PDB file of C-alpha atoms in Angstrom:
ATOM      1  CA  PHE A   1     -10.917  -2.144  16.568  1.00  0.00           C
ATOM      2  CA  LEU A   2      -7.413  -0.698  17.097  1.00  0.00           C
ATOM      3  CA  GLU A   3      -5.890  -3.988  18.018  1.00  0.00           C
ATOM      4  CA  ARG A   4      -7.010  -5.598  14.790  1.00  0.00           C
ATOM      5  CA  LEU A   5      -5.926  -2.428  12.803  1.00  0.00           C
ATOM      6  CA  ILE A   6      -2.441  -2.548  14.214  1.00  0.00           C
ATOM      7  CA  PHE A   7      -2.180  -6.393  13.866  1.00  0.00           C
ATOM      8  CA  GLY A   8      -3.354  -6.045  10.242  1.00  0.00           C
ATOM      9  CA  LEU A   9      -0.708  -3.512   9.587  1.00  0.00           C
ATOM     10  CA  ARG A  10       1.880  -6.029  10.538  1.00  0.00           C
ATOM     11  CA  MET A  11       0.766  -8.484   7.906  1.00  0.00           C
ATOM     12  CA  ASN A  12       2.125  -8.337   4.334  1.00  0.00           C
ATOM     13  CA  GLU A  13      -1.398  -7.883   2.894  1.00  0.00           C
ATOM     14  CA  GLY A  14      -2.277  -5.204   5.274  1.00  0.00           C
ATOM     15  CA  ILE A  15      -5.911  -4.689   6.279  1.00  0.00           C
ATOM     16  CA  ASP A  16      -9.197  -3.849   4.530  1.00  0.00           C
ATOM     17  CA  LEU A  17     -10.581  -0.877   6.613  1.00  0.00           C
ATOM     18  CA  VAL A  18     -13.997  -0.999   5.037  1.00  0.00           C
ATOM     19  CA  MET A  19     -14.547  -4.679   6.054  1.00  0.00           C
ATOM     20  CA  LEU A  20     -12.973  -4.098   9.443  1.00  0.00           C
ATOM     21  CA  GLU A  21     -15.450  -1.175  10.074  1.00  0.00           C
ATOM     22  CA  LYS A  22     -18.362  -3.380   8.933  1.00  0.00           C
ATOM     23  CA  ASP A  23     -17.340  -6.449  10.937  1.00  0.00           C
ATOM     24  CA  LEU A  24     -17.020  -4.471  14.087  1.00  0.00           C
ATOM     25  CA  ARG A  25     -19.705  -1.849  13.417  1.00  0.00           C
ATOM     26  CA  PHE A  26     -17.180   0.924  14.230  1.00  0.00           C
ATOM     27  CA  ASN A  27     -16.151   3.887  12.201  1.00  0.00           C
ATOM     28  CA  LEU A  28     -12.510   5.109  12.297  1.00  0.00           C
ATOM     29  CA  PRO A  29     -12.332   8.331  14.310  1.00  0.00           C
ATOM     30  CA  ALA A  30     -11.588  11.429  12.142  1.00  0.00           C
ATOM     31  CA  ASP A  31      -8.190  12.089  13.914  1.00  0.00           C
ATOM     32  CA  THR A  32      -7.062   8.535  13.287  1.00  0.00           C
ATOM     33  CA  ARG A  33      -8.038   8.820   9.688  1.00  0.00           C
ATOM     34  CA  LYS A  34      -6.148  12.117   9.323  1.00  0.00           C
ATOM     35  CA  ASN A  35      -3.051  10.519  10.985  1.00  0.00           C
ATOM     36  CA  MET A  36      -3.443   7.674   8.596  1.00  0.00           C
ATOM     37  CA  ASP A  37      -3.584  10.069   5.619  1.00  0.00           C
ATOM     38  CA  ASP A  38      -0.448  11.790   6.927  1.00  0.00           C
ATOM     39  CA  LEU A  39       1.404   8.533   7.229  1.00  0.00           C
ATOM     40  CA  ILE A  40       0.350   7.678   3.646  1.00  0.00           C
ATOM     41  CA  GLN A  41       1.626  11.134   2.423  1.00  0.00           C
ATOM     42  CA  GLY A  42       4.860  10.525   4.365  1.00  0.00           C
ATOM     43  CA  GLY A  43       5.411   7.252   2.645  1.00  0.00           C
ATOM     44  CA  PHE A  44       4.950   5.091   5.744  1.00  0.00           C
ATOM     45  CA  LEU A  45       1.605   3.573   4.728  1.00  0.00           C
ATOM     46  CA  ALA A  46       0.172   2.698   1.290  1.00  0.00           C
ATOM     47  CA  ALA A  47      -3.416   2.601   0.363  1.00  0.00           C
ATOM     48  CA  ASP A  48      -4.154  -0.011  -2.437  1.00  0.00           C
ATOM     49  CA  ASP A  49      -7.538  -1.262  -3.599  1.00  0.00           C
ATOM     50  CA  GLY A  50      -9.286  -0.377  -0.293  1.00  0.00           C
ATOM     51  CA  ARG A  51      -6.419  -1.813   1.870  1.00  0.00           C
ATOM     52  CA  ILE A  52      -4.016  -0.107   4.084  1.00  0.00           C
ATOM     53  CA  LYS A  53      -0.559  -1.550   4.530  1.00  0.00           C
ATOM     54  CA  THR A  54       2.840  -0.488   5.732  1.00  0.00           C
ATOM     55  CA  THR A  55       5.504   0.221   3.150  1.00  0.00           C
ATOM     56  CA  LEU A  56       9.155  -1.043   3.636  1.00  0.00           C
ATOM     57  CA  ARG A  57       9.956   2.429   5.228  1.00  0.00           C
ATOM     58  CA  GLY A  58       6.880   2.032   7.602  1.00  0.00           C
ATOM     59  CA  ARG A  59       7.829  -1.445   8.637  1.00  0.00           C
ATOM     60  CA  LEU A  60      10.988  -0.009  10.145  1.00  0.00           C
ATOM     61  CA  VAL A  61       9.062   2.250  12.359  1.00  0.00           C
ATOM     62  CA  LEU A  62       5.683   0.310  12.886  1.00  0.00           C
ATOM     63  CA  ASP A  63       5.659   0.851  16.641  1.00  0.00           C
ATOM     64  CA  GLU A  64       5.828   4.572  16.085  1.00  0.00           C
ATOM     65  CA  ILE A  65       2.980   4.198  13.463  1.00  0.00           C
ATOM     66  CA  ALA A  66       0.885   2.252  16.023  1.00  0.00           C
ATOM     67  CA  GLY A  67       1.427   4.989  18.520  1.00  0.00           C
ATOM     68  CA  ARG A  68       0.028   7.576  16.215  1.00  0.00           C
ATOM     69  CA  LEU A  69      -2.969   5.657  15.256  1.00  0.00           C
ATOM     70  CA  ILE A  70      -4.001   4.761  18.920  1.00  0.00           C
TER      71      ILE A  70
END
């Protein structure tokens, strides 16, 4: 799950979390979701129409973002 999440964040279109959870039958842990929300509030990730993707600012520190989500 986390591998597909991190790989998806490296793509321009980001990743559809709902579809990812359904495909893998896995729910995002609460602490990971909290970290993701913090990164959205900080301007590193963006939530758009059910998709999560990195912002320009987030792409510059994507390895750090991955570390926080793992």
